[in-house]
Tab-separated table of C-alpha atoms in Angstrom:
chain	number	residue	atom	x	y	z
A	274	UNK	CA	98.352	10.233	52.224
A	275	UNK	CA	98.211	6.651	51.025
A	276	UNK	CA	96.995	5.962	47.488
A	277	UNK	CA	95.395	2.568	48.048
A	278	UNK	CA	93.219	1.619	50.983
A	279	UNK	CA	91.266	-1.406	52.103
A	280	UNK	CA	87.611	-0.500	51.763
A	281	UNK	CA	84.591	-1.982	53.567
A	282	UNK	CA	83.734	-5.305	51.984
A	283	UNK	CA	80.931	-6.705	54.101
A	284	UNK	CA	79.087	-9.887	53.210
A	285	UNK	CA	75.597	-9.490	51.802
A	286	UNK	CA	73.890	-11.776	54.283
A	287	UNK	CA	73.074	-9.429	57.190
A	288	UNK	CA	69.628	-10.427	58.414
A	289	UNK	CA	68.835	-7.028	59.909
A	290	UNK	CA	69.440	-5.289	56.591
A	291	UNK	CA	67.657	-7.979	54.553
A	292	UNK	CA	64.540	-7.522	56.717
A	293	UNK	CA	64.222	-3.839	55.758
A	294	UNK	CA	61.991	-2.651	52.924
A	295	UNK	CA	64.021	-1.862	49.796
A	296	UNK	CA	65.843	1.436	50.160
A	297	UNK	CA	65.214	4.147	47.528
A	298	UNK	CA	67.947	4.854	45.021
A	299	UNK	CA	70.854	6.665	46.601
A	300	UNK	CA	72.808	9.734	45.611
A	301	UNK	CA	76.505	9.173	44.889
A	302	UNK	CA	79.554	11.414	44.818
A	303	UNK	CA	79.972	12.795	41.314
A	304	UNK	CA	82.317	15.494	40.029
A	305	UNK	CA	83.651	18.292	42.204
A	306	UNK	CA	81.724	19.101	45.365
A	307	UNK	CA	82.429	21.839	47.891
A	308	UNK	CA	81.287	21.644	51.470
A	309	UNK	CA	81.803	23.505	54.714
A	310	UNK	CA	82.180	20.154	56.478
A	311	UNK	CA	82.615	16.610	55.220
A	312	UNK	CA	81.830	13.636	57.455
A	313	UNK	CA	83.146	10.254	56.318
A	314	UNK	CA	81.197	7.251	57.584
A	315	UNK	CA	77.403	7.119	58.008
A	316	UNK	CA	77.164	4.890	61.054
A	317	UNK	CA	76.081	6.046	64.492
A	318	UNK	CA	79.023	8.420	64.936
A	319	UNK	CA	78.826	9.940	61.460
A	320	UNK	CA	75.061	10.393	61.555
A	321	UNK	CA	75.275	12.043	64.979
A	322	UNK	CA	78.143	14.311	63.922
A	323	UNK	CA	76.413	15.445	60.729
A	324	UNK	CA	73.156	16.092	62.571
A	325	UNK	CA	74.853	18.121	65.302
A	326	UNK	CA	76.850	20.201	62.814
A	327	UNK	CA	73.633	20.993	60.970
A	328	UNK	CA	71.904	22.013	64.191
A	329	UNK	CA	74.757	24.367	65.075
A	330	UNK	CA	75.142	25.751	61.544
A	331	UNK	CA	71.869	25.524	59.608
A	332	UNK	CA	73.305	27.530	56.695
A	333	UNK	CA	76.387	25.333	56.274
A	334	UNK	CA	76.641	22.681	53.575
A	335	UNK	CA	77.465	19.348	55.182
A	336	UNK	CA	78.278	16.244	53.155
A	337	UNK	CA	77.963	12.834	54.810
A	338	UNK	CA	79.710	10.176	52.742
A	339	UNK	CA	79.643	6.402	53.090
A	340	UNK	CA	81.307	3.632	51.092
A	341	UNK	CA	78.163	1.468	51.337
A	342	UNK	CA	74.425	1.955	51.736
A	343	UNK	CA	73.368	3.237	55.137
A	344	UNK	CA	72.762	0.260	57.443
A	345	UNK	CA	74.962	-2.168	55.508
A	346	UNK	CA	78.075	-1.557	57.614
A	347	UNK	CA	78.973	-2.270	61.211
A	348	UNK	CA	76.251	-0.038	62.697
A	349	UNK	CA	73.530	-2.187	61.121
A	350	UNK	CA	75.205	-5.494	62.001
A	351	UNK	CA	75.367	-5.500	65.802
A	352	UNK	CA	73.000	-7.509	67.993
A	353	UNK	CA	70.692	-4.578	68.662
A	354	UNK	CA	71.713	-3.550	72.193
A	355	UNK	CA	72.005	0.095	73.229
A	356	UNK	CA	73.891	-0.497	76.468
A	357	UNK	CA	74.255	2.141	79.159
A	358	UNK	CA	76.721	0.291	81.374
A	359	UNK	CA	80.362	0.361	80.299
A	360	UNK	CA	81.833	-3.002	79.367
A	361	UNK	CA	83.678	-5.077	81.939
A	362	UNK	CA	87.124	-3.664	81.204
A	363	UNK	CA	85.902	-0.099	81.736
A	364	UNK	CA	83.949	-1.107	84.835
A	365	UNK	CA	87.241	-2.293	86.306
A	366	UNK	CA	88.816	1.151	85.918
A	367	UNK	CA	90.260	2.270	89.289
A	368	UNK	CA	88.804	5.809	89.107
A	369	UNK	CA	85.094	5.968	90.080
A	370	UNK	CA	84.743	9.361	88.372
A	371	UNK	CA	85.946	7.844	85.095
A	372	UNK	CA	83.226	5.190	85.256
A	373	UNK	CA	80.543	7.731	86.131
A	374	UNK	CA	81.537	9.883	83.163
A	375	UNK	CA	81.242	6.902	80.821
A	376	UNK	CA	77.879	5.964	82.274
A	377	UNK	CA	76.585	9.522	81.924
A	378	UNK	CA	77.765	9.782	78.326
A	379	UNK	CA	76.167	6.458	77.381
A	380	UNK	CA	72.859	7.430	78.969
A	381	UNK	CA	72.881	10.793	77.236
A	382	UNK	CA	73.331	8.963	73.928
A	383	UNK	CA	70.417	6.612	74.625
A	384	UNK	CA	68.184	9.541	75.595
A	385	UNK	CA	69.231	11.334	72.422
A	386	UNK	CA	68.342	8.303	70.289
A	387	UNK	CA	64.997	7.864	72.016
A	388	UNK	CA	64.152	11.503	71.376
A	389	UNK	CA	64.902	11.150	67.660
A	390	UNK	CA	62.957	7.891	67.396
A	391	UNK	CA	59.913	9.520	68.974
A	392	UNK	CA	60.230	12.774	67.034
A	393	UNK	CA	60.523	11.149	63.619
A	394	UNK	CA	58.509	7.988	64.213
A	395	UNK	CA	61.433	5.680	63.418
A	396	UNK	CA	60.113	2.092	63.328
A	397	UNK	CA	63.037	0.087	64.703
A	398	UNK	CA	61.562	-2.136	67.471
A	399	UNK	CA	62.959	0.277	70.076
A	400	UNK	CA	62.280	-1.106	73.544
A	401	UNK	CA	63.349	-0.358	77.101
A	402	UNK	CA	63.735	-4.074	77.805
A	403	UNK	CA	66.808	-4.082	80.033
A	404	UNK	CA	69.412	-6.807	79.677
A	405	UNK	CA	70.218	-10.177	81.207
A	406	UNK	CA	73.801	-11.241	81.780
A	407	UNK	CA	73.692	-15.010	81.986
A	408	UNK	CA	75.855	-17.873	83.192
A	409	UNK	CA	75.698	-21.559	82.341
A	410	UNK	CA	78.338	-23.277	84.477
A	411	UNK	CA	80.952	-22.546	87.166
A	412	UNK	CA	83.115	-20.396	84.889
A	413	UNK	CA	80.203	-18.171	83.931
A	414	UNK	CA	78.958	-17.990	87.522
A	415	UNK	CA	82.366	-16.773	88.700
A	416	UNK	CA	82.278	-14.007	86.107
A	417	UNK	CA	78.727	-13.160	87.151
A	418	UNK	CA	79.716	-12.749	90.801
A	419	UNK	CA	82.544	-10.470	89.720
A	420	UNK	CA	80.053	-8.445	87.687
A	421	UNK	CA	77.893	-8.059	90.807
A	422	UNK	CA	80.852	-6.589	92.716
A	423	UNK	CA	81.488	-4.096	89.907
A	424	UNK	CA	77.829	-3.031	89.884
A	425	UNK	CA	77.860	-2.584	93.663
A	426	UNK	CA	80.968	-0.421	93.462
A	427	UNK	CA	79.305	1.686	90.776
A	428	UNK	CA	76.090	1.986	92.787
A	429	UNK	CA	73.979	0.691	89.906
A	430	UNK	CA	70.648	-1.164	90.268
A	431	UNK	CA	70.504	-4.857	89.420
A	432	UNK	CA	68.782	-8.034	90.520
A	433	UNK	CA	69.574	-11.712	90.448
A	434	UNK	CA	67.314	-13.899	88.321
A	435	UNK	CA	67.314	-17.591	89.169
A	436	UNK	CA	66.899	-20.519	86.793
A	437	UNK	CA	63.117	-20.966	87.082
A	438	UNK	CA	62.244	-17.299	86.500
A	439	UNK	CA	64.895	-17.000	83.819
A	440	UNK	CA	63.533	-20.035	81.989
A	441	UNK	CA	60.096	-18.456	81.888
A	442	UNK	CA	61.536	-15.465	80.049
A	443	UNK	CA	64.048	-17.198	77.802
A	444	UNK	CA	62.138	-20.389	77.078
A	445	UNK	CA	65.122	-22.514	78.111
A	446	UNK	CA	66.560	-23.979	81.306
A	447	UNK	CA	70.077	-23.773	79.872
A	448	UNK	CA	71.205	-20.941	82.158
A	449	UNK	CA	71.889	-21.326	85.862
A	450	UNK	CA	71.488	-17.682	86.865
A	451	UNK	CA	71.552	-14.187	85.461
A	452	UNK	CA	71.864	-10.604	86.590
A	453	UNK	CA	69.266	-8.233	85.160
A	454	UNK	CA	70.181	-4.576	84.674
A	455	UNK	CA	67.403	-2.186	83.646
A	456	UNK	CA	69.170	0.498	81.604
A	457	UNK	CA	69.630	-1.270	78.263
A	458	UNK	CA	67.425	-0.682	75.217
A	459	UNK	CA	66.888	-3.129	72.361
A	460	UNK	CA	66.211	-2.348	68.701
A	461	UNK	CA	66.568	-3.374	65.082
A	462	UNK	CA	69.924	-1.720	64.349
A	463	UNK	CA	69.730	-1.466	60.552
A	464	UNK	CA	66.246	0.045	60.830
A	465	UNK	CA	67.469	2.548	63.406
A	466	UNK	CA	70.422	3.632	61.266
A	467	UNK	CA	68.209	3.946	58.177
A	468	UNK	CA	65.673	6.007	60.129
A	469	UNK	CA	68.355	8.320	61.461
A	470	UNK	CA	69.625	8.844	57.927
A	471	UNK	CA	66.148	9.523	56.556
A	472	UNK	CA	65.528	12.216	59.190
A	473	UNK	CA	68.741	14.231	58.768
A	474	UNK	CA	68.406	18.030	58.634
A	475	UNK	CA	67.929	19.601	55.225
A	476	UNK	CA	71.471	20.969	55.021
A	477	UNK	CA	73.023	17.498	55.329
A	478	UNK	CA	73.489	15.760	52.001
A	479	UNK	CA	74.004	11.990	52.180
A	480	UNK	CA	76.199	10.383	49.522
A	481	UNK	CA	76.137	6.566	49.582
A	482	UNK	CA	78.144	3.953	47.679
A	483	UNK	CA	80.840	6.613	47.456
A	484	UNK	CA	84.055	5.324	49.035
A	485	UNK	CA	86.660	7.961	49.792
A	486	UNK	CA	89.974	6.510	48.700
A	487	UNK	CA	92.430	9.247	49.590
A	488	UNK	CA	92.762	12.474	51.570
A	489	UNK	CA	94.978	15.230	50.180
A	490	UNK	CA	95.876	18.698	51.424
A	491	UNK	CA	94.720	21.386	49.025
A	492	UNK	CA	97.678	23.718	49.725
A	493	UNK	CA	95.410	26.373	51.272
A	494	UNK	CA	94.742	24.805	54.656
A	495	UNK	CA	91.882	22.630	53.463
A	496	UNK	CA	91.397	19.099	52.213
A	497	UNK	CA	90.429	17.224	49.065
A	498	UNK	CA	88.603	13.926	49.533
A	499	UNK	CA	89.121	11.756	46.479
A	500	UNK	CA	86.436	9.261	45.447
A	501	UNK	CA	86.053	7.040	42.419
A	502	UNK	CA	83.941	9.428	40.380
A	503	UNK	CA	84.413	12.738	42.116
A	504	UNK	CA	86.018	14.657	44.942
A	505	UNK	CA	85.053	16.945	47.812
A	506	UNK	CA	86.852	20.159	48.721
A	507	UNK	CA	86.364	21.152	52.350
A	508	UNK	CA	88.199	22.933	55.158
A	509	UNK	CA	87.074	20.425	57.807
A	510	UNK	CA	86.944	16.624	57.743
A	511	UNK	CA	85.320	14.499	60.446
A	512	UNK	CA	86.309	10.832	60.347
A	513	UNK	CA	83.585	8.604	61.766
A	514	UNK	CA	85.291	5.596	60.241
A	515	UNK	CA	86.073	3.379	63.249
A	516	UNK	CA	88.589	0.711	62.204
A	517	UNK	CA	88.953	2.251	58.739
A	518	UNK	CA	90.531	5.381	60.239
A	519	UNK	CA	93.882	3.663	59.874
A	520	UNK	CA	93.340	3.366	56.119
A	521	UNK	CA	93.676	7.144	55.872
A	522	UNK	CA	97.036	7.008	57.634
A	523	UNK	CA	95.877	7.767	61.176
A	524	UNK	CA	96.185	5.645	64.324
A	525	UNK	CA	98.256	3.150	62.368
A	526	UNK	CA	99.225	0.066	64.384
A	527	UNK	CA	96.936	1.154	67.208
A	528	UNK	CA	93.605	-0.452	66.254
A	529	UNK	CA	92.701	-4.141	66.111
A	530	UNK	CA	90.084	-5.206	63.541
A	531	UNK	CA	87.873	-7.912	65.037
A	532	UNK	CA	84.750	-9.431	63.531
A	533	UNK	CA	82.007	-11.127	65.476
A	534	UNK	CA	79.289	-13.230	63.870
A	535	UNK	CA	75.574	-13.805	64.331
A	536	UNK	CA	72.866	-16.058	62.887
A	537	UNK	CA	69.126	-15.734	63.165
A	538	UNK	CA	66.076	-17.827	62.470
A	539	UNK	CA	63.054	-16.977	60.419
A	540	UNK	CA	60.107	-15.745	62.538
A	541	UNK	CA	58.712	-18.594	64.617
A	542	UNK	CA	55.243	-19.881	63.789
A	543	UNK	CA	52.468	-19.991	66.389
A	544	UNK	CA	53.170	-23.678	67.008
A	545	UNK	CA	56.901	-23.027	67.346
A	546	UNK	CA	56.225	-20.170	69.747
A	547	UNK	CA	54.171	-22.543	71.881
A	548	UNK	CA	57.041	-25.057	71.870
A	549	UNK	CA	59.502	-22.275	72.686
A	550	UNK	CA	57.466	-21.222	75.711
A	551	UNK	CA	59.294	-17.988	76.498
A	552	UNK	CA	58.673	-14.301	76.002
A	553	UNK	CA	59.347	-11.920	73.150
A	554	UNK	CA	61.763	-8.996	73.153
A	555	UNK	CA	64.669	-9.802	75.433
A	556	UNK	CA	68.430	-9.850	75.164
A	557	UNK	CA	71.071	-11.813	77.049
A	558	UNK	CA	74.819	-11.268	76.986
A	559	UNK	CA	77.263	-13.795	78.439
A	560	UNK	CA	78.871	-13.289	81.825
A	561	UNK	CA	81.976	-14.807	80.232
A	562	UNK	CA	82.669	-12.295	77.451
A	563	UNK	CA	83.724	-15.065	75.051
A	564	UNK	CA	80.396	-16.847	75.476
A	565	UNK	CA	77.156	-16.544	73.503
A	566	UNK	CA	74.824	-13.588	73.131
A	567	UNK	CA	71.173	-14.548	72.576
A	568	UNK	CA	68.187	-12.429	71.595
A	569	UNK	CA	64.520	-12.950	70.900
A	570	UNK	CA	63.216	-10.125	68.719
A	571	UNK	CA	59.785	-8.560	68.699
A	572	UNK	CA	59.085	-10.329	65.403
A	573	UNK	CA	59.832	-13.806	66.824
A	574	UNK	CA	63.384	-14.392	65.595
A	575	UNK	CA	66.030	-16.032	67.760
A	576	UNK	CA	69.554	-14.686	67.351
A	577	UNK	CA	72.770	-16.455	68.320
A	578	UNK	CA	76.003	-14.462	68.365
A	579	UNK	CA	79.442	-15.782	69.180
A	580	UNK	CA	82.743	-16.524	67.389
A	581	UNK	CA	85.394	-13.848	66.963
A	582	UNK	CA	87.923	-13.517	64.164
A	583	UNK	CA	90.923	-11.271	63.613
A	584	UNK	CA	90.261	-9.710	60.190
A	585	UNK	CA	93.236	-7.613	58.990
A	586	UNK	CA	91.556	-7.116	55.602
A	587	UNK	CA	88.110	-6.624	57.158
A	588	UNK	CA	85.368	-8.263	55.089
A	589	UNK	CA	87.936	-9.589	52.624
A	590	UNK	CA	89.351	-11.738	55.428
A	591	UNK	CA	86.169	-13.824	55.506
A	592	UNK	CA	84.638	-16.275	53.057
A	593	UNK	CA	81.433	-18.197	52.445
A	594	UNK	CA	83.163	-21.318	53.758
A	595	UNK	CA	84.114	-19.558	56.990
A	596	UNK	CA	80.557	-18.339	57.511
A	597	UNK	CA	79.209	-21.837	56.896
A	598	UNK	CA	81.510	-23.246	59.580
A	599	UNK	CA	80.400	-20.503	61.942
A	600	UNK	CA	76.750	-21.236	61.170
A	601	UNK	CA	77.327	-24.877	62.193
A	602	UNK	CA	78.705	-23.676	65.522
A	603	UNK	CA	75.780	-21.330	65.966
A	604	UNK	CA	73.462	-24.239	65.284
A	605	UNK	CA	75.034	-26.191	68.139
A	606	UNK	CA	74.540	-23.205	70.454
A	607	UNK	CA	70.898	-22.857	69.414
A	608	UNK	CA	70.118	-26.556	69.896
A	609	UNK	CA	71.848	-26.634	73.282
A	610	UNK	CA	69.300	-24.052	74.392
A	611	UNK	CA	66.287	-24.931	72.263
A	612	UNK	CA	66.292	-28.605	71.220
A	613	UNK	CA	62.519	-28.292	70.727
A	614	UNK	CA	63.228	-25.939	67.792
A	615	UNK	CA	65.470	-28.335	65.872
A	616	UNK	CA	63.409	-27.932	62.694
A	617	UNK	CA	63.658	-24.116	62.659
A	618	UNK	CA	66.356	-23.042	60.190
A	619	UNK	CA	68.736	-20.123	60.243
A	620	UNK	CA	68.050	-17.779	57.341
A	621	UNK	CA	71.085	-15.493	57.649
A	622	UNK	CA	74.604	-15.633	59.092
A	623	UNK	CA	76.664	-12.461	59.030
A	624	UNK	CA	79.690	-10.776	60.495
A	625	UNK	CA	80.434	-7.198	61.514
A	626	UNK	CA	83.856	-5.669	62.046
A	627	UNK	CA	84.711	-3.285	64.854
A	628	UNK	CA	87.822	-1.738	66.373
A	629	UNK	CA	89.332	-2.498	69.751
A	630	UNK	CA	92.579	-1.313	71.287
A	631	UNK	CA	94.980	-3.168	73.516
A	632	UNK	CA	94.541	-0.633	76.323
A	633	UNK	CA	90.743	-0.395	75.749
A	634	UNK	CA	91.068	3.325	75.075
A	635	UNK	CA	88.883	5.241	72.630
A	636	UNK	CA	90.348	8.007	70.477
A	637	UNK	CA	88.519	11.341	70.279
A	638	UNK	CA	89.750	14.652	68.946
A	639	UNK	CA	91.855	16.352	66.292
A	640	UNK	CA	94.356	14.243	64.389
A	641	UNK	CA	95.892	17.185	62.553
A	642	UNK	CA	94.617	20.629	61.545
A	643	UNK	CA	91.265	20.210	59.836
A	644	UNK	CA	90.962	16.455	60.479
A	645	UNK	CA	88.986	15.222	63.478
A	646	UNK	CA	88.028	11.694	64.485
A	647	UNK	CA	86.172	9.453	66.845
A	648	UNK	CA	87.664	5.986	66.500
A	649	UNK	CA	87.745	2.691	68.372
A	650	UNK	CA	84.475	2.055	70.192
A	651	UNK	CA	85.795	-1.133	71.862
A	652	UNK	CA	82.509	-2.900	71.213
A	653	UNK	CA	80.015	-0.329	72.536
A	654	UNK	CA	79.130	1.142	69.174
A	655	UNK	CA	75.516	2.309	69.503
A	656	UNK	CA	75.824	4.530	72.571
A	657	UNK	CA	79.471	5.476	72.146
A	658	UNK	CA	79.150	6.188	68.439
A	659	UNK	CA	76.147	8.433	69.053
A	660	UNK	CA	77.665	10.484	71.862
A	661	UNK	CA	81.174	10.663	70.423
A	662	UNK	CA	79.889	11.836	67.041
A	663	UNK	CA	77.738	14.477	68.725
A	664	UNK	CA	80.586	15.705	70.895
A	665	UNK	CA	83.039	15.691	67.996
A	666	UNK	CA	80.785	18.126	66.144
A	667	UNK	CA	80.578	20.281	69.284
A	668	UNK	CA	84.347	20.349	69.562
A	669	UNK	CA	84.798	21.292	65.910
A	670	UNK	CA	82.471	24.302	66.214
A	671	UNK	CA	83.722	25.270	69.689
A	672	UNK	CA	80.546	24.485	71.662
A	673	UNK	CA	81.909	23.731	75.140
A	674	UNK	CA	79.882	21.698	77.629
A	675	UNK	CA	80.349	19.415	80.606
A	676	UNK	CA	79.752	16.426	78.339
A	677	UNK	CA	82.528	17.544	76.026
A	678	UNK	CA	84.863	17.880	78.994
A	679	UNK	CA	83.781	14.427	80.163
A	680	UNK	CA	84.496	12.757	76.833
A	681	UNK	CA	87.923	14.366	76.668
A	682	UNK	CA	88.617	13.053	80.168
A	683	UNK	CA	87.768	9.414	79.347
A	684	UNK	CA	89.490	9.151	75.948
A	685	UNK	CA	93.117	9.036	74.933
A	686	UNK	CA	95.533	7.350	72.589
A	687	UNK	CA	95.115	3.636	71.838
A	688	UNK	CA	98.334	1.827	72.593
A	689	UNK	CA	100.689	0.604	69.892
A	690	UNK	CA	100.363	-2.976	68.662
A	691	UNK	CA	103.246	-5.369	68.146
A	692	UNK	CA	104.408	-5.619	64.532
A	693	UNK	CA	103.192	-8.314	62.175
A	694	UNK	CA	103.377	-11.271	62.065
A	695	UNK	CA	103.501	-11.263	65.872
A	696	UNK	CA	100.287	-9.245	66.176
A	697	UNK	CA	98.216	-11.640	64.075
A	698	UNK	CA	99.674	-14.693	65.774
A	699	UNK	CA	99.006	-13.239	69.211
A	700	UNK	CA	95.443	-12.133	68.490
A	701	UNK	CA	94.475	-15.423	66.849
A	702	UNK	CA	96.013	-17.409	69.698
A	703	UNK	CA	94.199	-15.344	72.281
A	704	UNK	CA	90.855	-15.750	70.492
A	705	UNK	CA	91.359	-19.525	70.256
A	706	UNK	CA	92.286	-19.737	73.936
A	707	UNK	CA	89.242	-17.682	74.951
A	708	UNK	CA	86.976	-19.879	72.824
A	709	UNK	CA	88.395	-23.061	74.322
A	710	UNK	CA	88.263	-21.744	77.905
A	711	UNK	CA	84.692	-20.550	77.437
A	712	UNK	CA	83.403	-23.652	75.623
A	713	UNK	CA	81.014	-24.490	78.480
A	714	UNK	CA	79.363	-21.063	78.052
A	715	UNK	CA	78.971	-21.268	74.265
């Protein structure tokens, strides 16, 4: 395997994580460790995989290893939507059974998360709020009508929300119309991930700030996971590493690292809430996928998310200057919707990296003997990470189910990317074109 990899290098300005109480000191990988199973990556997929392995095998020693603190990575950086409906590209799949499998898997994941939140009292602003998909102008409205056709074909419930009603919820007349779908849940993602980590079964040992830098065969059918200050010997490795899977030599030239950015305000004061005039606890995604996602949290913070970047070196591809430029753009988006809140500052601007594939296909399964992976969530990380991690553990221990058959049926091999520099040029050009075409929806 490769000797040098690009490690997670996220900025330290994630608002979700900063809002958490200080985490207790973590345990790190030290010396030689032996485990029955090692899971790399403590996001939604890794947490679900480790939990499921422990439930199947309560006597097994399971090590869950992350390069950062739990909640600092991509799983704690999203906009806090647990979405049941597949994204637009999957909704356009020609096979109705394929779409129903995806929908069933996503809903199983959400139910699983809700059960854990209730069982362990995880305080993460979990809410069955549904989701608005909103349009500003003609371009967005055309996308919204297309979305209605897809929902009809799927047989899913929805309702149109017109400007006046929508303004009463959102506190702005910026949007022309929206479609409301009831199956989405909202939450504080970093708090959810931290709570899931804190409630792991006793036979799962979490090692944080312990980047695995190299995988090596041990010559006896097992694997050695090399870290900075120690290593793990194990017969079975589960990679819940999303875009970083390629750093271990797998799915090379098949995953695209993309970062999207968000900014949020401090909590609004009583006077600012009166000026705002809308409700708490809602989320809106854009009908035009390159538009702006907006949320109002339970603790009175407005969130603006837009702007996409191709980040071949992940967090190292960004800079403070880039984030400042993005914050300026986010400010324009906020003021276009809420000019009455011009004096309310942003307190944090952050990015989170995720993996997409050119054919919008997720990978699930065995990469080689003893190495298994769920990789490439294509932007549906909360639900897909949870169910794919759970099912990956089931597959490793041989626990067959209809859900496992379903996830095998809807996954495959991400398609190959063009070589560099053509890949980077193409992705950056496409992002710029999408931003320009969608400027009326930003």
